[in-house]
Coordinates of C-alpha atoms in Angstrom, one line a residue:
Chain A
M1 CA 173.2 142.8 104.5
S2 CA 171.3 145.8 103.2
K3 CA 168.1 144.4 104.6
T4 CA 169.4 143.9 108.3
S5 CA 171.0 147.4 108.1
L6 CA 167.7 149.0 106.9
L7 CA 165.6 147.2 109.5
K8 CA 168.0 148.3 112.0
W9 CA 167.9 152.0 110.8
L10 CA 164.2 151.8 110.6
K11 CA 163.9 150.5 114.3
E12 CA 166.1 153.3 115.7
G13 CA 163.3 155.5 114.9
H14 CA 163.3 159.2 114.7
L15 CA 162.7 162.0 117.3
T16 CA 160.1 164.5 116.3
I17 CA 160.2 167.8 118.0
P18 CA 157.7 170.7 117.9
A19 CA 159.3 173.4 115.5
E20 CA 158.6 175.9 118.0
L21 CA 161.1 174.4 120.5
L22 CA 163.9 175.0 118.1
T23 CA 163.0 178.6 117.2
Q24 CA 162.4 179.7 120.7
Y25 CA 164.8 178.1 123.0
K26 CA 167.0 180.9 123.2
D27 CA 163.9 183.2 124.2
M28 CA 163.1 180.7 126.9
N29 CA 166.5 180.9 128.5
L30 CA 167.9 177.8 127.2
N31 CA 171.2 177.3 125.6
E32 CA 172.3 174.8 123.2
Q33 CA 173.7 172.2 125.8
E34 CA 170.6 172.4 127.7
L35 CA 168.4 172.0 124.7
V36 CA 170.3 169.0 123.4
L37 CA 170.4 167.5 126.9
L38 CA 166.6 167.9 127.2
L39 CA 166.2 165.9 123.7
Q40 CA 168.3 163.3 125.2
V41 CA 166.1 162.9 128.1
I42 CA 163.1 162.9 125.7
S43 CA 164.8 160.3 123.6
F44 CA 165.8 157.9 126.3
N45 CA 162.2 158.3 127.8
E46 CA 160.9 157.2 124.4
N47 CA 163.0 154.2 124.6
G48 CA 161.8 153.2 127.8
N49 CA 164.4 154.7 130.2
E50 CA 162.8 157.4 132.1
F51 CA 165.6 158.1 134.5
P52 CA 168.9 158.3 132.4
T53 CA 172.1 158.9 134.7
P54 CA 174.4 161.8 134.0
F55 CA 176.6 159.2 133.0
E56 CA 174.4 157.6 130.3
L57 CA 173.6 161.4 129.3
S58 CA 177.4 162.4 129.1
S59 CA 178.2 159.2 127.0
R60 CA 176.2 160.6 124.0
M61 CA 177.2 164.3 124.6
T62 CA 180.4 166.4 124.6
I63 CA 180.3 167.3 128.1
S64 CA 181.5 165.6 131.3
V65 CA 179.5 163.8 133.8
S66 CA 179.7 166.3 136.4
D67 CA 178.7 168.9 133.8
C68 CA 175.6 167.0 132.9
T69 CA 174.8 166.8 136.6
D70 CA 175.0 170.5 137.0
I71 CA 172.9 171.1 133.9
L72 CA 170.1 168.5 135.1
R73 CA 170.2 170.5 138.6
K74 CA 169.9 174.0 136.5
L75 CA 167.1 172.5 134.4
I76 CA 165.0 171.5 137.4
Q77 CA 165.6 174.6 139.3
K78 CA 164.5 176.7 136.2
G79 CA 161.4 174.6 136.0
F80 CA 162.0 172.7 132.8
I81 CA 161.8 169.1 134.2
E82 CA 160.9 167.7 137.5
I83 CA 161.6 164.5 139.4
K84 CA 158.6 162.6 140.1
E85 CA 157.9 159.1 141.6
G86 CA 156.9 156.3 139.0
H87 CA 156.3 152.6 139.3
T88 CA 157.0 149.8 137.2
G89 CA 154.5 146.9 136.4
D90 CA 155.8 145.2 139.4
G91 CA 154.9 147.9 141.6
I92 CA 158.4 148.9 142.8
L93 CA 158.8 152.8 143.0
H94 CA 161.4 154.5 141.1
E95 CA 162.2 158.1 140.0
I96 CA 161.3 159.7 136.5
Y97 CA 162.1 162.7 134.8
N98 CA 158.9 164.4 134.0
I99 CA 159.3 166.9 130.9
E100 CA 155.7 168.0 131.1
P101 CA 156.6 171.3 132.6
L102 CA 159.1 172.0 129.5
W103 CA 155.9 171.6 127.3
E104 CA 153.9 173.9 129.6
K105 CA 156.6 176.5 129.3
L106 CA 156.8 176.1 125.5
I107 CA 153.1 176.6 125.1
E108 CA 152.9 179.7 127.5
H109 CA 155.8 181.2 125.4
F110 CA 154.0 180.4 122.2
L111 CA 150.8 182.2 123.5
L112 CA 152.6 185.0 124.9
R113 CA 154.5 185.4 121.6
N114 CA 151.2 185.4 119.9
K115 CA 149.5 187.8 122.0
Q116 CA 152.5 190.4 121.8
E117 CA 152.5 190.0 117.9
A118 CA 148.8 190.5 118.0
V119 CA 149.3 194.0 119.8
L120 CA 152.0 195.0 117.4
V121 CA 149.6 194.4 114.5
N122 CA 146.9 196.4 116.3
Q123 CA 149.2 199.3 117.0
K124 CA 150.3 199.4 113.4
N125 CA 146.7 199.4 112.1
E126 CA 145.9 202.2 114.5
T127 CA 148.6 204.7 113.2
Chain B
M1 CA 141.3 182.0 120.5
S2 CA 141.9 178.4 121.3
K3 CA 141.2 177.4 117.8
T4 CA 143.5 180.0 116.1
S5 CA 146.5 179.1 118.6
L6 CA 145.7 175.4 118.0
L7 CA 145.8 176.0 114.0
K8 CA 148.9 178.2 114.3
W9 CA 150.7 175.6 116.4
L10 CA 150.0 173.0 114.0
K11 CA 151.0 175.0 111.1
E12 CA 154.5 175.6 112.7
G13 CA 154.8 172.0 112.4
H14 CA 157.5 169.5 113.6
L15 CA 161.0 168.7 112.9
T16 CA 161.6 165.1 112.6
I17 CA 165.3 163.8 113.1
P18 CA 166.9 160.1 112.9
A19 CA 167.5 159.0 116.4
E20 CA 171.0 158.1 115.1
L21 CA 172.0 161.7 114.5
L22 CA 171.1 162.4 118.4
T23 CA 173.0 159.4 119.8
Q24 CA 176.1 159.5 117.6
Y25 CA 177.0 163.2 116.8
K26 CA 179.4 163.0 119.5
D27 CA 181.1 160.1 117.8
M28 CA 180.9 161.9 114.5
N29 CA 183.0 164.7 115.8
L30 CA 180.3 167.4 116.1
N31 CA 179.4 169.4 119.4
E32 CA 176.0 170.6 120.8
Q33 CA 176.3 173.9 119.0
E34 CA 177.3 172.4 115.8
L35 CA 174.4 170.0 116.1
V36 CA 171.7 172.5 116.9
L37 CA 173.2 174.8 114.0
L38 CA 172.8 171.8 111.5
L39 CA 169.1 171.3 112.8
Q40 CA 168.5 175.0 112.4
V41 CA 169.8 174.7 108.7
I42 CA 167.5 171.7 108.3
S43 CA 164.5 173.7 109.7
F44 CA 165.0 176.8 107.7
N45 CA 165.3 174.3 104.6
E46 CA 162.0 172.7 105.3
N47 CA 160.4 176.2 105.5
G48 CA 161.6 177.1 102.0
N49 CA 164.8 179.1 103.1
E50 CA 167.7 177.1 101.6
F51 CA 170.5 179.7 102.6
P52 CA 169.9 181.1 105.8
T53 CA 172.5 183.9 106.8
P54 CA 174.6 183.6 109.7
F55 CA 172.4 186.6 111.2
E56 CA 169.1 184.4 110.8
L57 CA 170.8 181.5 112.4
S58 CA 172.3 183.6 115.2
S59 CA 168.8 185.1 115.9
R60 CA 167.6 181.7 117.0
M61 CA 170.9 180.6 118.9
T62 CA 172.7 181.7 121.8
I63 CA 175.9 182.5 119.7
S64 CA 177.0 185.7 118.0
V65 CA 176.6 186.2 114.2
S66 CA 180.5 185.7 113.8
D67 CA 180.6 182.5 115.7
C68 CA 177.8 181.2 113.4
T69 CA 179.9 182.1 110.4
D70 CA 182.9 180.3 112.0
I71 CA 180.8 177.3 112.6
L72 CA 179.3 177.1 109.1
R73 CA 182.8 177.2 107.8
K74 CA 183.9 174.6 110.0
L75 CA 181.3 172.4 109.2
I76 CA 181.8 172.8 105.4
Q77 CA 185.5 172.1 106.1
K78 CA 184.7 168.9 107.9
G79 CA 182.3 167.9 105.2
F80 CA 179.0 168.0 106.8
I81 CA 177.4 170.6 104.6
E82 CA 178.2 172.0 101.3
I83 CA 177.3 175.3 99.3
K84 CA 175.8 174.5 95.8
E85 CA 174.2 176.3 93.2
G86 CA 170.3 176.3 93.2
H87 CA 167.7 177.9 91.2
T88 CA 164.4 179.4 91.8
G89 CA 161.3 178.9 89.5
D90 CA 162.4 181.9 87.6
G91 CA 165.5 180.7 86.8
I92 CA 167.7 183.0 88.9
L93 CA 170.8 181.4 90.4
H94 CA 171.5 181.4 94.0
E95 CA 173.3 179.5 96.6
I96 CA 171.9 176.8 98.9
Y97 CA 173.2 174.9 101.9
N98 CA 173.3 171.1 100.8
I99 CA 172.7 168.8 104.0
E100 CA 173.2 165.3 102.1
P101 CA 176.8 165.1 103.1
L102 CA 175.5 165.1 106.7
W103 CA 173.3 162.0 106.1
E104 CA 176.1 160.4 104.1
K105 CA 178.0 160.5 107.1
L106 CA 175.5 159.6 109.2
I107 CA 175.0 156.5 107.4
E108 CA 178.5 155.5 106.9
H109 CA 179.1 156.1 110.7
F110 CA 176.0 153.9 111.4
L111 CA 177.3 150.9 108.9
L112 CA 180.7 151.2 110.5
R113 CA 179.4 150.9 113.9
N114 CA 177.2 147.9 113.0
K115 CA 180.3 146.2 111.5
Q116 CA 182.2 146.7 114.8
E117 CA 179.6 145.6 116.9
A118 CA 179.0 142.3 114.7
V119 CA 183.1 141.8 114.9
L120 CA 182.7 142.0 118.7
V121 CA 179.9 139.6 118.9
N122 CA 182.0 137.2 116.7
Q123 CA 185.0 137.4 119.0
K124 CA 182.8 136.7 122.0
N125 CA 181.2 133.8 120.4
E126 CA 184.8 132.3 119.4
T127 CA 186.2 132.6 122.9
Chain C
M1 CA 141.7 177.4 128.1
S2 CA 144.0 177.9 125.4
K3 CA 146.7 176.4 127.4
T4 CA 145.1 173.2 128.8
S5 CA 143.9 172.4 125.0
L6 CA 147.3 173.0 123.5
L7 CA 149.1 170.8 126.0
K8 CA 146.4 168.3 125.5
W9 CA 147.2 168.4 121.9
L10 CA 150.8 168.2 122.3
K11 CA 150.5 165.1 124.5
E12 CA 148.2 163.4 122.1
G13 CA 151.2 163.3 119.7
H14 CA 151.9 162.2 116.3
L15 CA 152.2 159.1 114.3
T16 CA 155.5 159.2 112.0
I17 CA 155.4 156.8 109.2
P18 CA 157.8 155.9 106.5
A19 CA 156.7 157.8 103.2
E20 CA 157.4 154.3 101.5
L21 CA 154.7 152.6 103.2
L22 CA 152.1 155.4 101.8
T23 CA 153.5 155.1 98.4
Q24 CA 153.9 151.5 98.1
Y25 CA 151.2 149.6 100.2
K26 CA 149.2 148.9 96.9
D27 CA 152.1 147.2 95.5
M28 CA 152.6 145.3 98.6
N29 CA 149.1 144.0 98.1
L30 CA 147.3 145.9 100.9
N31 CA 144.0 147.9 100.5
E32 CA 143.3 150.9 102.3
Q33 CA 141.3 149.5 105.0
E34 CA 144.1 147.0 105.7
L35 CA 146.7 149.9 105.9
V36 CA 144.7 152.0 108.2
L37 CA 144.2 149.2 110.5
L38 CA 147.9 148.6 110.5
L39 CA 148.5 152.2 111.4
Q40 CA 145.8 151.9 114.2
V41 CA 148.0 148.7 115.6
I42 CA 151.3 150.8 115.4
S43 CA 149.4 153.8 117.1
F44 CA 147.9 151.7 120.0
N45 CA 151.3 150.1 120.2
E46 CA 153.1 153.4 120.7
N47 CA 150.7 154.4 123.6
G48 CA 151.3 151.1 125.5
N49 CA 148.5 148.9 124.3
E50 CA 150.4 146.0 122.7
F51 CA 147.4 143.9 121.8
P52 CA 144.2 146.1 121.0
T53 CA 141.0 143.9 120.5
P54 CA 138.9 144.1 117.3
F55 CA 136.5 145.9 119.2
E56 CA 139.1 148.8 120.2
L57 CA 140.3 148.9 116.5
S58 CA 136.7 148.9 115.4
S59 CA 135.5 151.8 117.7
R60 CA 138.1 154.3 115.5
M61 CA 137.3 152.6 112.1
T62 CA 134.3 152.6 109.9
I63 CA 134.3 148.9 109.7
S64 CA 132.4 146.6 111.9
V65 CA 134.1 144.6 114.9
S66 CA 133.9 141.2 112.9
D67 CA 135.3 142.7 109.8
C68 CA 138.3 144.0 111.9
T69 CA 138.8 140.4 113.1
D70 CA 138.7 139.1 109.6
I71 CA 141.2 141.6 108.3
L72 CA 143.4 140.9 111.4
R73 CA 143.4 137.1 110.4
K74 CA 144.2 137.9 106.7
L75 CA 147.2 140.4 107.8
I76 CA 148.6 137.5 110.0
Q77 CA 147.8 134.9 107.1
K78 CA 149.7 137.3 104.6
G79 CA 152.7 137.8 107.0
F80 CA 152.4 141.4 107.8
I81 CA 151.8 141.0 111.5
E82 CA 152.3 138.0 113.9
I83 CA 151.1 137.5 117.4
K84 CA 153.9 136.6 119.9
E85 CA 154.2 136.4 123.6
G86 CA 155.3 139.4 125.5
H87 CA 155.3 140.1 129.3
T88 CA 154.7 142.8 131.5
G89 CA 157.0 144.0 134.1
D90 CA 155.5 141.8 136.8
G91 CA 156.2 138.7 134.7
I92 CA 152.7 137.9 133.6
L93 CA 152.6 136.5 130.0
H94 CA 150.3 138.1 127.4
E95 CA 150.1 138.3 123.6
I96 CA 151.1 141.3 121.6
Y97 CA 151.0 142.0 117.9
N98 CA 154.4 142.2 116.7
I99 CA 154.6 144.4 113.5
E100 CA 158.2 143.6 112.6
P101 CA 157.1 141.7 109.7
L102 CA 155.6 144.7 108.2
W103 CA 158.8 146.5 108.2
E104 CA 160.6 143.5 106.8
K105 CA 158.1 143.2 104.0
L106 CA 158.5 147.0 103.3
I107 CA 162.2 146.8 103.1
E108 CA 162.1 143.8 101.0
H109 CA 160.0 145.7 98.6
F110 CA 161.9 148.8 98.6
L111 CA 165.3 146.8 97.7
L112 CA 163.5 145.0 95.1
R113 CA 162.0 148.2 93.6
N114 CA 165.8 149.9 93.6
K115 CA 167.2 146.8 91.8
Q116 CA 164.4 146.8 89.2
E117 CA 164.9 150.4 88.5
A118 CA 168.7 150.0 88.3
V119 CA 168.2 147.2 85.8
L120 CA 165.9 149.7 83.7
V121 CA 168.4 152.4 83.9
N122 CA 171.3 150.1 82.7
Q123 CA 169.2 148.7 79.7
K124 CA 168.4 152.4 78.8
N125 CA 172.0 153.2 78.9
E126 CA 172.9 150.2 76.7
T127 CA 170.6 151.0 73.9
Chain D
M1 CA 174.8 149.0 98.1
S2 CA 173.9 149.3 101.6
K3 CA 175.0 153.0 101.8
T4 CA 173.0 153.8 98.6
S5 CA 169.9 152.1 99.8
L6 CA 170.1 153.7 103.3
L7 CA 170.6 157.1 101.7
K8 CA 167.8 156.8 99.4
W9 CA 165.7 155.5 102.3
L10 CA 166.5 158.6 104.5
K11 CA 165.7 160.8 101.5
E12 CA 162.2 159.3 100.9
G13 CA 161.5 160.5 104.3
H14 CA 158.4 160.3 106.6
L15 CA 154.9 161.4 107.0
T16 CA 154.1 162.7 110.4
I17 CA 150.3 163.0 111.1
P18 CA 148.5 164.2 114.4
A19 CA 147.5 161.1 116.4
E20 CA 144.2 162.9 116.7
L21 CA 143.5 162.7 112.8
L22 CA 143.7 158.8 113.1
T23 CA 141.5 158.3 116.1
Q24 CA 139.0 160.8 115.0
Y25 CA 138.4 160.5 111.2
K26 CA 135.5 158.2 111.9
D27 CA 133.7 160.8 114.1
M28 CA 134.6 163.4 111.5
N29 CA 132.4 161.6 108.9
L30 CA 135.4 160.3 107.0
N31 CA 136.1 156.7 106.0
E32 CA 139.3 154.8 105.3
Q33 CA 139.5 155.5 101.5
E34 CA 139.0 159.3 102.1
L35 CA 141.7 159.3 104.9
V36 CA 144.0 157.5 102.8
L37 CA 143.3 159.8 99.9
L38 CA 144.0 163.0 102.2
L39 CA 147.2 161.4 103.4
Q40 CA 148.4 160.9 99.9
V41 CA 147.4 164.6 98.8
I42 CA 149.6 165.9 102.2
S43 CA 152.4 163.6 100.9
F44 CA 152.3 164.9 97.4
N45 CA 152.2 168.4 98.8
E46 CA 155.4 167.9 100.9
N47 CA 157.2 166.7 98.0
G48 CA 156.4 169.9 96.0
N49 CA 153.3 168.6 94.0
E50 CA 150.4 170.7 95.2
F51 CA 148.0 169.7 92.7
P52 CA 148.2 165.8 92.3
T53 CA 146.0 164.5 89.3
P54 CA 143.3 161.6 90.1
F55 CA 145.6 159.6 88.0
E56 CA 148.5 160.2 90.3
L57 CA 146.6 159.5 93.3
S58 CA 145.0 156.4 92.0
S59 CA 148.5 155.0 90.7
R60 CA 149.2 155.0 94.7
M61 CA 145.8 153.4 95.9
T62 CA 143.6 150.5 95.1
I63 CA 140.8 152.6 93.9
S64 CA 140.3 153.7 90.1
V65 CA 140.8 157.1 88.5
S66 CA 137.2 157.9 88.4
D67 CA 136.7 156.8 92.0
C68 CA 139.5 159.1 92.9
T69 CA 138.0 162.0 91.1
D70 CA 134.9 161.3 93.1
I71 CA 136.4 161.1 96.4
L72 CA 138.1 164.5 95.6
R73 CA 134.9 166.1 94.6
K74 CA 132.8 164.7 98.0
L75 CA 136.0 165.8 100.1
I76 CA 135.6 169.4 98.6
Q77 CA 131.8 169.4 99.1
K78 CA 132.2 168.1 102.8
G79 CA 134.7 171.0 103.3
F80 CA 137.9 169.1 104.0
I81 CA 140.0 170.3 101.2
E82 CA 139.8 173.4 98.5
I83 CA 141.1 174.3 95.5
K84 CA 142.9 177.7 95.4
E85 CA 145.1 179.5 93.1
G86 CA 148.7 179.2 93.8
H87 CA 151.7 180.8 91.7
T88 CA 155.2 179.5 90.9
G89 CA 158.4 181.5 91.2
D90 CA 157.9 182.5 87.8
G91 CA 154.5 184.1 88.4
I92 CA 152.5 181.4 86.2
L93 CA 149.2 180.8 88.1
H94 CA 148.1 177.3 89.0
E95 CA 145.7 175.3 91.0
I96 CA 146.6 173.9 94.3
Y97 CA 144.8 171.7 97.0
N98 CA 144.6 173.8 100.2
I99 CA 144.2 171.3 103.3
E100 CA 143.8 173.9 105.9
P101 CA 140.2 173.2 106.1
L102 CA 141.1 169.6 107.1
W103 CA 143.2 170.9 110.1
E104 CA 140.5 173.5 111.1
K105 CA 137.9 170.7 111.0
L106 CA 140.4 168.6 113.0
I107 CA 140.7 171.1 115.7
E108 CA 137.1 172.1 115.9
H109 CA 136.6 168.5 116.6
F110 CA 139.2 168.2 119.1
L111 CA 138.0 171.2 120.9
L112 CA 134.4 170.1 121.0
R113 CA 135.3 166.6 122.3
N114 CA 137.4 168.2 125.1
K115 CA 134.3 170.2 125.9
Q116 CA 132.0 167.5 126.0
E117 CA 134.5 165.3 128.2
A118 CA 134.6 168.1 130.5
V119 CA 130.6 168.3 130.9
L120 CA 130.7 164.5 131.5
V121 CA 133.2 164.9 134.2
N122 CA 131.3 167.7 135.8
Q123 CA 127.8 165.8 135.6
K124 CA 129.9 163.0 137.5
N125 CA 131.2 165.1 140.1
E126 CA 127.7 166.6 140.7
T127 CA 126.1 163.3 141.3

């Protein structure tokens, strides 16, 4: 029993996210529901489901299917995710969520933040 | 510039969480704000701050300081975190958040879920 | 430049391994070269290459192609990996390395170790 | 039993390393034993032991205590780790291994590699 449980646990795996995302999502104009929905999309993605439905997302969250649809739309409008065409091994086209825009925004925010901090340090040193 | 930025990014590090937490928090009676607040406590903890204040938590979240206080109280009441006494190297006592109860609950939920799934499989096989 | 580099770094990703593997591989009868080769197989796997050739493995390691072949054979004999049939989306069969035996062995070792430690603690308490 | 084992497993935690380290250590002039010893130093570090002895390192590896001492010396000479002074909460000075030089070297290598690849791509496009 122990062995089976542990093996199952190990195979469920982990989600590893940049610390920066957790500390900066607020400044990037995301709220907790949007952040968790993005984490769900990433997690589905890592398990081979590149286009989870609002129903699948909602089943793991405390928000309704229609709220999931709304949040997805908002995240696309704000430029955190985009829908693009992917294709499976057998050449059939299908849609996938691309989360690269999220990483680009996170990095832009990180670089801007570093720059602003450097300016502040310089100002301090000059006075 | 690139090197400094990359080094800083690398040192900010990552947060690694069990996939089970992300897929089951809803069934464990947690909502998105409570989940993210728990992740913040874990993240502060890994960076050496074992007792982040509601003010520190709120500064990274879209909820107010008093709402953070309320959520912390609720998480303690529901048995996800507890406050216990810790001590620094110099022997001074101070309070820390213990998140082991969260892991215990997560594992209990995981084992219960496996058991129920096994029962369902058995029922199917019998009919 | 910074942004492109950081994005590239982020996309290269991470390898997350159970601490137990790093602390116990020696007791599991593995040496450093075998451990690193297993990590390479896991890493290739996570990037979609489920059957890296000895040549691909050797290109990242300080050992020759024929030594990689030998180590792979030994790992299969010792029961850490196995070759099984997989299939791509288009239904074509191909071979893949299955590393589940490694996780099973790691868990068996972990459970055995816990049991032995519990026995030792009991013996101490009885005397 | 299951619960205790799972909780113990969860608390042992994980080691998360940049994929770049695994794919490039050879080009950075490290071999498998040196790589694994560095991973051990990082792992001890994350568990609060900032200056593991050659004896402690050797106990987890297939190499002798004196070989661990030699490898540590070589890693310091080659500039992958350095010994610096740290201090505990109670103000007592003690030595710690600083692995920041490893991350700096890894990033330098990563940036150089990107640059060389960009040059190659340009040359191809020009012809």
